[in-house]
Amino acid sequence: MSGFSRSSAVGLLAAASLLTTAACGSGSAETSTTASGGKPEVVAAFYPLQWLTEQVGGSDASVTGLTAPGVEPHDLELSIQQVTELKKAALTVYIKGIQPAVDDAVDPAKSFDAATAVTTIPAGEHAEEEGEEEHGHEELSYDPHLWLDPSRLATAATELGERLATADPAHAQGYRDRAATTAATLGTLDQELTQGLTTCRSRTLVTAHEAFGYLADRYKLKQVGITLDPETEPSPARLSEVAKLAKAEGVTTIFTEALVSPKVAEVLASQVGAKTAVLDPLESKPSGDYLSAMRDNLKTLQTALGCTA
Ligand SMILES: [Zn+2]
């Protein structure tokens, strides 16, 4: 466990060659609006953005997701066909910093980076220690997991409505109307979370993967992530640091997530005398949808943190 060397040069080289491969396809994208029953084709990079784009696009747009259900979006590699699809799309909706392959392939003139629409928070502070080569977060000054705050996602919905209206002016009103409805729905969810997390015995969130910074920021919780990267094993030093903190703060639950092995969280939980529970970072499609999964997260948090609402 101690032989965790920082082979960052190798990691960067590997990442660079992947990026170069994707960048080679910088061909001309003459057809900005490809007919799909006459509808503009809109590509959404991964689940929460796909959900958002489907809500706002409605029946006026043909929405395709790049990341298949059950796939960790950070690891996505694009097929040649997907790069072509992305180049042809009227609009690509993504968040810079989540998927290096997508960041590299998007055409800035025909893409919407949702992180540009919201106030971002800084990236996790132990990012440097944990070997972040493959996560795509390494060059980022901000945390890209913004969809875990419904109020920020509502802001992104409004801006997405404007971008779709520009890409497809004939249906501008429809996009703007649905963006307003979506923002209102997200506003209701935000209120439920605010109320549900007002009075809690503990406000410390120990998570497997540091994905919940925006949830913590919005609802005044304190996130302690075991790792920033879902793929990286924490160093023994980090693990004992988190264990000490969890004990000091009387943490009763260590949160895991569906796409990450619960092993590390289970080890930590047994050290601290806590149990584990699944909190969904929504990086992949849940069994319901974005709204129902966030409501499930609220229930999980209320139980784990001892909230009375
Ligand atoms: Zn992540």
mmCIF file of C-alpha atoms and ligand atoms in Angstrom:
data_model
loop_
_atom_site.group_PDB
_atom_site.id
_atom_site.type_symbol
_atom_site.label_atom_id
_atom_site.label_comp_id
_atom_site.label_asym_id
_atom_site.label_seq_id
_atom_site.Cartn_x
_atom_site.Cartn_y
_atom_site.Cartn_z
ATOM 1 C CA MET A 1 0.000 0.000 0.000
ATOM 2 C CA SER A 2 2.934 2.264 0.622
ATOM 3 C CA GLY A 3 4.373 1.810 -2.874
ATOM 4 C CA PHE A 4 2.094 4.397 -4.356
ATOM 5 C CA SER A 5 4.596 6.259 -6.496
ATOM 6 C CA ARG A 6 3.766 9.484 -8.203
ATOM 7 C CA SER A 7 4.271 8.406 -11.782
ATOM 8 C CA SER A 8 2.800 11.661 -12.984
ATOM 9 C CA ALA A 9 5.100 11.958 -15.991
ATOM 10 C CA VAL A 10 3.908 8.597 -17.333
ATOM 11 C CA GLY A 11 0.290 9.471 -16.596
ATOM 12 C CA LEU A 12 0.569 12.805 -18.352
ATOM 13 C CA LEU A 13 2.184 11.224 -21.390
ATOM 14 C CA ALA A 14 -0.604 8.685 -21.629
ATOM 15 C CA ALA A 15 -3.213 11.424 -21.287
ATOM 16 C CA ALA A 16 -1.441 13.573 -23.873
ATOM 17 C CA SER A 17 -1.441 10.790 -26.453
ATOM 18 C CA LEU A 18 -5.151 10.202 -25.907
ATOM 19 C CA LEU A 19 -5.811 13.889 -26.345
ATOM 20 C CA THR A 20 -3.730 14.021 -29.523
ATOM 21 C CA THR A 21 -5.672 11.118 -30.978
ATOM 22 C CA ALA A 22 -8.953 12.875 -30.314
ATOM 23 C CA ALA A 23 -7.644 16.221 -31.583
ATOM 24 C CA CYS A 24 -6.717 14.700 -34.960
ATOM 25 C CA GLY A 25 -10.389 14.645 -35.851
ATOM 26 C CA SER A 26 -10.587 18.431 -36.025
ATOM 27 C CA GLY A 27 -12.257 18.238 -39.413
ATOM 28 C CA SER A 28 -14.759 20.662 -40.774
ATOM 29 C CA ALA A 29 -18.196 20.621 -39.247
ATOM 30 C CA GLU A 30 -20.092 22.290 -42.048
ATOM 31 C CA THR A 31 -23.480 20.979 -41.063
ATOM 32 C CA SER A 32 -24.212 22.624 -37.768
ATOM 33 C CA THR A 33 -27.803 21.517 -37.672
ATOM 34 C CA THR A 34 -28.136 17.975 -38.843
ATOM 35 C CA ALA A 35 -31.641 16.932 -39.608
ATOM 36 C CA SER A 36 -32.991 14.297 -37.270
ATOM 37 C CA GLY A 37 -36.592 14.621 -38.242
ATOM 38 C CA GLY A 38 -35.670 18.275 -38.777
ATOM 39 C CA LYS A 39 -34.680 18.636 -35.135
ATOM 40 C CA PRO A 40 -31.267 19.958 -34.085
ATOM 41 C CA GLU A 41 -29.021 17.265 -32.656
ATOM 42 C CA VAL A 42 -27.789 18.092 -29.191
ATOM 43 C CA VAL A 43 -25.119 16.002 -27.486
ATOM 44 C CA ALA A 44 -24.974 15.818 -23.677
ATOM 45 C CA ALA A 45 -21.711 14.606 -22.162
ATOM 46 C CA PHE A 46 -23.023 12.572 -19.203
ATOM 47 C CA TYR A 47 -26.150 11.836 -17.179
ATOM 48 C CA PRO A 48 -27.102 14.969 -15.207
ATOM 49 C CA LEU A 49 -26.481 17.117 -18.274
ATOM 50 C CA GLN A 50 -28.434 14.695 -20.433
ATOM 51 C CA TRP A 51 -31.369 14.927 -18.032
ATOM 52 C CA LEU A 52 -31.143 18.726 -18.058
ATOM 53 C CA THR A 53 -30.875 18.908 -21.853
ATOM 54 C CA GLU A 54 -33.858 16.599 -22.327
ATOM 55 C CA GLN A 55 -35.947 18.765 -19.975
ATOM 56 C CA VAL A 56 -35.030 21.991 -21.758
ATOM 57 C CA GLY A 57 -34.858 20.573 -25.300
ATOM 58 C CA GLY A 58 -38.227 18.845 -24.998
ATOM 59 C CA SER A 59 -39.672 17.662 -28.302
ATOM 60 C CA ASP A 60 -37.827 20.383 -30.241
ATOM 61 C CA ALA A 61 -34.389 18.789 -29.949
ATOM 62 C CA SER A 62 -32.924 15.339 -30.506
ATOM 63 C CA VAL A 63 -30.751 14.700 -27.446
ATOM 64 C CA THR A 64 -28.018 12.037 -27.345
ATOM 65 C CA GLY A 65 -25.912 11.113 -24.316
ATOM 66 C CA LEU A 66 -22.206 10.345 -24.807
ATOM 67 C CA THR A 67 -21.764 8.282 -21.637
ATOM 68 C CA ALA A 68 -23.637 4.985 -21.413
ATOM 69 C CA PRO A 69 -25.468 4.173 -18.160
ATOM 70 C CA GLY A 70 -23.211 2.500 -15.587
ATOM 71 C CA VAL A 71 -20.025 3.989 -17.017
ATOM 72 C CA GLU A 72 -17.891 6.221 -14.778
ATOM 73 C CA PRO A 73 -17.967 9.400 -16.893
ATOM 74 C CA HIS A 74 -14.442 10.459 -15.906
ATOM 75 C CA ASP A 75 -13.024 7.438 -17.749
ATOM 76 C CA LEU A 76 -14.914 8.003 -20.985
ATOM 77 C CA GLU A 77 -12.993 7.504 -24.192
ATOM 78 C CA LEU A 78 -14.717 8.598 -27.375
ATOM 79 C CA SER A 79 -15.110 6.361 -30.397
ATOM 80 C CA ILE A 80 -14.425 7.871 -33.826
ATOM 81 C CA GLN A 81 -18.156 7.726 -34.416
ATOM 82 C CA GLN A 82 -18.838 9.701 -31.232
ATOM 83 C CA VAL A 83 -16.268 12.343 -32.167
ATOM 84 C CA THR A 84 -17.976 12.693 -35.558
ATOM 85 C CA GLU A 85 -21.383 12.929 -33.881
ATOM 86 C CA LEU A 86 -20.049 15.572 -31.526
ATOM 87 C CA LYS A 87 -18.563 17.628 -34.386
ATOM 88 C CA LYS A 88 -21.870 17.515 -36.279
ATOM 89 C CA ALA A 89 -24.064 18.406 -33.323
ATOM 90 C CA ALA A 90 -25.799 21.769 -33.185
ATOM 91 C CA LEU A 91 -24.730 22.033 -29.531
ATOM 92 C CA THR A 92 -22.685 19.943 -27.108
ATOM 93 C CA VAL A 93 -23.489 20.333 -23.416
ATOM 94 C CA TYR A 94 -20.598 19.426 -21.093
ATOM 95 C CA ILE A 95 -18.654 20.490 -18.004
ATOM 96 C CA LYS A 96 -14.999 21.177 -18.572
ATOM 97 C CA GLY A 97 -12.855 19.090 -16.256
ATOM 98 C CA ILE A 98 -15.037 15.991 -15.944
ATOM 99 C CA GLN A 99 -14.047 14.187 -19.143
ATOM 100 C CA PRO A 100 -10.714 15.043 -20.789
ATOM 101 C CA ALA A 101 -11.728 13.274 -24.026
ATOM 102 C CA VAL A 102 -14.820 15.465 -24.350
ATOM 103 C CA ASP A 103 -13.000 18.662 -23.351
ATOM 104 C CA ASP A 104 -10.603 18.055 -26.195
ATOM 105 C CA ALA A 105 -13.163 17.161 -28.866
ATOM 106 C CA VAL A 106 -15.735 19.952 -28.374
ATOM 107 C CA ASP A 107 -15.963 22.882 -30.758
ATOM 108 C CA PRO A 108 -15.976 25.992 -28.519
ATOM 109 C CA ALA A 109 -18.297 27.773 -30.962
ATOM 110 C CA LYS A 110 -20.974 25.091 -30.643
ATOM 111 C CA SER A 111 -20.752 23.986 -27.057
ATOM 112 C CA PHE A 112 -22.085 24.978 -23.672
ATOM 113 C CA ASP A 113 -19.821 24.439 -20.671
ATOM 114 C CA ALA A 114 -22.246 24.521 -17.731
ATOM 115 C CA ALA A 115 -19.413 25.536 -15.381
ATOM 116 C CA THR A 116 -19.291 28.911 -17.147
ATOM 117 C CA ALA A 117 -22.896 29.635 -16.112
ATOM 118 C CA VAL A 118 -22.500 29.225 -12.336
ATOM 119 C CA THR A 119 -20.325 30.411 -9.475
ATOM 120 C CA THR A 120 -17.825 27.601 -9.017
ATOM 121 C CA ILE A 121 -16.085 26.526 -5.809
ATOM 122 C CA PRO A 122 -12.371 25.643 -5.529
ATOM 123 C CA ALA A 123 -11.190 22.103 -6.240
ATOM 124 C CA GLY A 124 -10.534 19.787 -3.265
ATOM 125 C CA GLU A 125 -7.446 20.875 -1.382
ATOM 126 C CA HIS A 126 -5.734 17.486 -1.181
ATOM 127 C CA ALA A 127 -5.858 17.033 -4.956
ATOM 128 C CA GLU A 128 -2.086 17.263 -5.228
ATOM 129 C CA GLU A 129 -1.358 14.376 -2.888
ATOM 130 C CA GLU A 130 -3.392 11.641 -4.383
ATOM 131 C CA GLY A 131 -2.106 11.089 -7.909
ATOM 132 C CA GLU A 132 -4.764 12.678 -10.070
ATOM 133 C CA GLU A 133 -3.323 11.907 -13.486
ATOM 134 C CA GLU A 134 -6.283 9.977 -14.823
ATOM 135 C CA HIS A 135 -9.160 11.897 -13.329
ATOM 136 C CA GLY A 136 -9.005 14.967 -15.504
ATOM 137 C CA HIS A 137 -9.294 17.251 -12.504
ATOM 138 C CA GLU A 138 -5.585 17.985 -12.296
ATOM 139 C CA GLU A 139 -5.501 21.260 -14.230
ATOM 140 C CA LEU A 140 -8.690 22.608 -12.717
ATOM 141 C CA SER A 141 -8.815 25.334 -10.140
ATOM 142 C CA TYR A 142 -12.525 24.660 -9.576
ATOM 143 C CA ASP A 143 -14.620 21.637 -8.587
ATOM 144 C CA PRO A 144 -16.602 20.506 -11.672
ATOM 145 C CA HIS A 145 -19.370 18.480 -9.847
ATOM 146 C CA LEU A 146 -21.787 21.419 -9.910
ATOM 147 C CA TRP A 147 -25.000 19.433 -10.639
ATOM 148 C CA LEU A 148 -25.150 18.292 -7.004
ATOM 149 C CA ASP A 149 -26.457 21.762 -6.129
ATOM 150 C CA PRO A 150 -29.939 22.064 -7.727
ATOM 151 C CA SER A 151 -29.854 25.864 -7.415
ATOM 152 C CA ARG A 152 -26.722 26.021 -9.588
ATOM 153 C CA LEU A 153 -28.233 23.487 -11.996
ATOM 154 C CA ALA A 154 -31.275 25.792 -12.262
ATOM 155 C CA THR A 155 -28.976 28.643 -13.297
ATOM 156 C CA ALA A 156 -27.386 26.360 -15.888
ATOM 157 C CA ALA A 157 -30.889 25.412 -17.159
ATOM 158 C CA THR A 158 -31.738 29.043 -17.848
ATOM 159 C CA GLU A 159 -28.502 29.607 -19.757
ATOM 160 C CA LEU A 160 -28.974 26.340 -21.660
ATOM 161 C CA GLY A 161 -32.409 27.607 -22.749
ATOM 162 C CA GLU A 162 -30.730 30.692 -24.222
ATOM 163 C CA ARG A 163 -28.050 28.632 -25.983
ATOM 164 C CA LEU A 164 -30.651 26.303 -27.514
ATOM 165 C CA ALA A 165 -32.742 29.305 -28.549
ATOM 166 C CA THR A 166 -29.695 30.690 -30.386
ATOM 167 C CA ALA A 167 -28.887 27.333 -32.009
ATOM 168 C CA ASP A 168 -32.502 26.816 -33.146
ATOM 169 C CA PRO A 169 -34.196 30.244 -33.330
ATOM 170 C CA ALA A 170 -37.426 28.859 -34.826
ATOM 171 C CA HIS A 171 -38.185 27.178 -31.474
ATOM 172 C CA ALA A 172 -36.660 29.797 -29.175
ATOM 173 C CA GLN A 173 -39.829 30.321 -27.150
ATOM 174 C CA GLY A 174 -40.231 26.614 -26.433
ATOM 175 C CA TYR A 175 -36.656 26.349 -25.152
ATOM 176 C CA ARG A 176 -37.057 29.400 -22.935
ATOM 177 C CA ASP A 177 -40.387 28.200 -21.536
ATOM 178 C CA ARG A 178 -39.064 24.746 -20.699
ATOM 179 C CA ALA A 179 -35.890 26.244 -19.207
ATOM 180 C CA ALA A 180 -38.083 28.343 -16.892
ATOM 181 C CA THR A 181 -40.158 25.289 -15.882
ATOM 182 C CA THR A 182 -37.020 23.220 -15.262
ATOM 183 C CA ALA A 183 -35.443 25.984 -13.195
ATOM 184 C CA ALA A 184 -38.623 26.197 -11.096
ATOM 185 C CA THR A 185 -38.669 22.426 -10.531
ATOM 186 C CA LEU A 186 -35.031 22.554 -9.445
ATOM 187 C CA GLY A 187 -35.877 25.489 -7.174
ATOM 188 C CA THR A 188 -38.515 23.356 -5.413
ATOM 189 C CA LEU A 189 -35.971 20.551 -4.931
ATOM 190 C CA ASP A 190 -33.506 23.089 -3.561
ATOM 191 C CA GLN A 191 -36.083 24.222 -0.989
ATOM 192 C CA GLU A 192 -36.742 20.628 0.079
ATOM 193 C CA LEU A 193 -33.016 20.077 0.628
ATOM 194 C CA THR A 194 -32.612 23.358 2.487
ATOM 195 C CA GLN A 195 -35.510 22.553 4.822
ATOM 196 C CA GLY A 196 -34.600 18.899 5.227
ATOM 197 C CA LEU A 197 -31.006 19.678 6.191
ATOM 198 C CA THR A 198 -31.604 22.637 8.496
ATOM 199 C CA THR A 199 -31.505 20.876 11.871
ATOM 200 C CA CYS A 200 -29.048 17.989 12.044
ATOM 201 C CA ARG A 201 -27.013 16.382 14.806
ATOM 202 C CA SER A 202 -23.914 16.289 12.577
ATOM 203 C CA ARG A 203 -22.996 18.306 9.483
ATOM 204 C CA THR A 204 -19.890 16.332 8.497
ATOM 205 C CA LEU A 205 -20.064 14.292 5.301
ATOM 206 C CA VAL A 206 -17.332 11.664 4.950
ATOM 207 C CA THR A 207 -17.440 10.498 1.323
ATOM 208 C CA ALA A 208 -15.526 7.937 -0.754
ATOM 209 C CA HIS A 209 -14.973 10.354 -3.642
ATOM 210 C CA GLU A 210 -14.892 14.087 -3.208
ATOM 211 C CA ALA A 211 -17.902 14.768 -5.436
ATOM 212 C CA PHE A 212 -20.248 16.508 -3.003
ATOM 213 C CA GLY A 213 -18.558 19.888 -2.594
ATOM 214 C CA TYR A 214 -21.489 21.794 -4.085
ATOM 215 C CA LEU A 215 -24.051 19.962 -1.957
ATOM 216 C CA ALA A 216 -21.925 20.806 1.089
ATOM 217 C CA ASP A 217 -21.484 24.408 -0.031
ATOM 218 C CA ARG A 218 -25.181 24.964 -0.649
ATOM 219 C CA TYR A 219 -26.550 23.225 2.465
ATOM 220 C CA LYS A 220 -23.813 24.208 4.914
ATOM 221 C CA LEU A 221 -22.350 20.740 5.349
ATOM 222 C CA LYS A 222 -18.670 19.926 5.647
ATOM 223 C CA GLN A 223 -17.354 17.392 3.118
ATOM 224 C CA VAL A 224 -14.377 15.223 4.004
ATOM 225 C CA GLY A 225 -13.514 13.177 0.904
ATOM 226 C CA ILE A 226 -11.336 10.120 1.342
ATOM 227 C CA THR A 227 -10.081 10.652 -2.225
ATOM 228 C CA LEU A 228 -10.737 13.189 -4.930
ATOM 229 C CA ASP A 229 -10.544 10.524 -7.605
ATOM 230 C CA PRO A 230 -12.892 7.512 -7.605
ATOM 231 C CA GLU A 231 -10.097 5.308 -9.009
ATOM 232 C CA THR A 232 -7.336 6.190 -6.593
ATOM 233 C CA GLU A 233 -6.613 4.297 -3.396
ATOM 234 C CA PRO A 234 -6.000 6.674 -0.535
ATOM 235 C CA SER A 235 -2.600 6.719 1.111
ATOM 236 C CA PRO A 236 -2.454 5.209 4.627
ATOM 237 C CA ALA A 237 -1.693 8.716 5.884
ATOM 238 C CA ARG A 238 -4.853 10.127 4.314
ATOM 239 C CA LEU A 239 -6.928 7.249 5.650
ATOM 240 C CA SER A 240 -5.746 7.721 9.224
ATOM 241 C CA GLU A 241 -6.214 11.493 8.924
ATOM 242 C CA VAL A 242 -9.853 10.969 7.874
ATOM 243 C CA ALA A 243 -10.384 8.338 10.585
ATOM 244 C CA LYS A 244 -9.125 10.726 13.252
ATOM 245 C CA LEU A 245 -11.375 13.490 11.986
ATOM 246 C CA ALA A 246 -14.420 11.209 11.733
ATOM 247 C CA LYS A 247 -13.935 10.060 15.348
ATOM 248 C CA ALA A 248 -13.440 13.607 16.591
ATOM 249 C CA GLU A 249 -16.657 14.736 14.913
ATOM 250 C CA GLY A 250 -18.723 11.726 15.983
ATOM 251 C CA VAL A 251 -19.399 10.617 12.415
ATOM 252 C CA THR A 252 -21.765 7.622 12.325
ATOM 253 C CA THR A 253 -21.909 6.998 8.570
ATOM 254 C CA ILE A 254 -19.278 6.811 5.845
ATOM 255 C CA PHE A 255 -20.802 7.393 2.428
ATOM 256 C CA THR A 256 -20.031 5.193 -0.566
ATOM 257 C CA GLU A 257 -21.328 5.363 -4.117
ATOM 258 C CA ALA A 258 -22.634 2.849 -6.621
ATOM 259 C CA LEU A 259 -19.817 3.018 -9.187
ATOM 260 C CA VAL A 260 -16.965 2.932 -6.694
ATOM 261 C CA SER A 261 -15.797 -0.118 -4.737
ATOM 262 C CA PRO A 262 -17.039 0.257 -1.142
ATOM 263 C CA LYS A 263 -13.890 -1.445 0.203
ATOM 264 C CA VAL A 264 -12.046 1.672 1.383
ATOM 265 C CA ALA A 265 -15.168 3.167 2.978
ATOM 266 C CA GLU A 266 -15.897 -0.147 4.718
ATOM 267 C CA VAL A 267 -12.386 -0.346 6.143
ATOM 268 C CA LEU A 268 -12.677 3.209 7.385
ATOM 269 C CA ALA A 269 -16.162 2.621 8.809
ATOM 270 C CA SER A 270 -14.980 -0.383 10.820
ATOM 271 C CA GLN A 271 -12.019 1.612 12.147
ATOM 272 C CA VAL A 272 -14.288 4.418 13.313
ATOM 273 C CA GLY A 273 -17.196 2.250 14.427
ATOM 274 C CA ALA A 274 -19.496 3.737 11.800
ATOM 275 C CA LYS A 275 -21.706 2.164 9.133
ATOM 276 C CA THR A 276 -21.773 2.846 5.411
ATOM 277 C CA ALA A 277 -24.581 4.219 3.237
ATOM 278 C CA VAL A 278 -24.808 4.942 -0.483
ATOM 279 C CA LEU A 279 -24.964 8.580 -1.560
ATOM 280 C CA ASP A 280 -25.380 8.965 -5.323
ATOM 281 C CA PRO A 281 -23.099 11.538 -6.991
ATOM 282 C CA LEU A 282 -25.291 11.142 -10.079
ATOM 283 C CA GLU A 283 -22.370 10.786 -12.416
ATOM 284 C CA SER A 284 -24.315 8.009 -14.126
ATOM 285 C CA LYS A 285 -28.016 7.417 -14.679
ATOM 286 C CA PRO A 286 -29.777 6.418 -11.439
ATOM 287 C CA SER A 287 -32.695 3.962 -11.323
ATOM 288 C CA GLY A 288 -35.140 6.874 -11.337
ATOM 289 C CA ASP A 289 -34.131 10.290 -12.616
ATOM 290 C CA TYR A 290 -32.125 13.266 -11.346
ATOM 291 C CA LEU A 291 -34.980 14.516 -9.149
ATOM 292 C CA SER A 292 -35.858 11.200 -7.517
ATOM 293 C CA ALA A 293 -32.175 10.350 -6.926
ATOM 294 C CA MET A 294 -31.592 13.715 -5.240
ATOM 295 C CA ARG A 295 -34.641 13.101 -3.024
ATOM 296 C CA ASP A 296 -33.227 9.668 -2.138
ATOM 297 C CA ASN A 297 -29.930 11.392 -1.294
ATOM 298 C CA LEU A 298 -31.828 13.775 0.990
ATOM 299 C CA LYS A 299 -33.410 10.855 2.889
ATOM 300 C CA THR A 300 -30.026 9.125 3.208
ATOM 301 C CA LEU A 301 -28.454 12.320 4.537
ATOM 302 C CA GLN A 302 -31.261 12.955 7.019
ATOM 303 C CA THR A 303 -30.878 9.466 8.488
ATOM 304 C CA ALA A 304 -27.084 9.547 8.560
ATOM 305 C CA LEU A 305 -26.734 13.062 9.949
ATOM 306 C CA GLY A 306 -29.669 12.819 12.343
ATOM 307 C CA CYS A 307 -31.722 15.629 10.828
ATOM 308 C CA THR A 308 -35.183 16.504 12.047
ATOM 309 C CA ALA A 309 -37.442 18.153 9.524
HETATM 310 ZN ZN ZN B 1 -16.090 12.956 -10.099
#
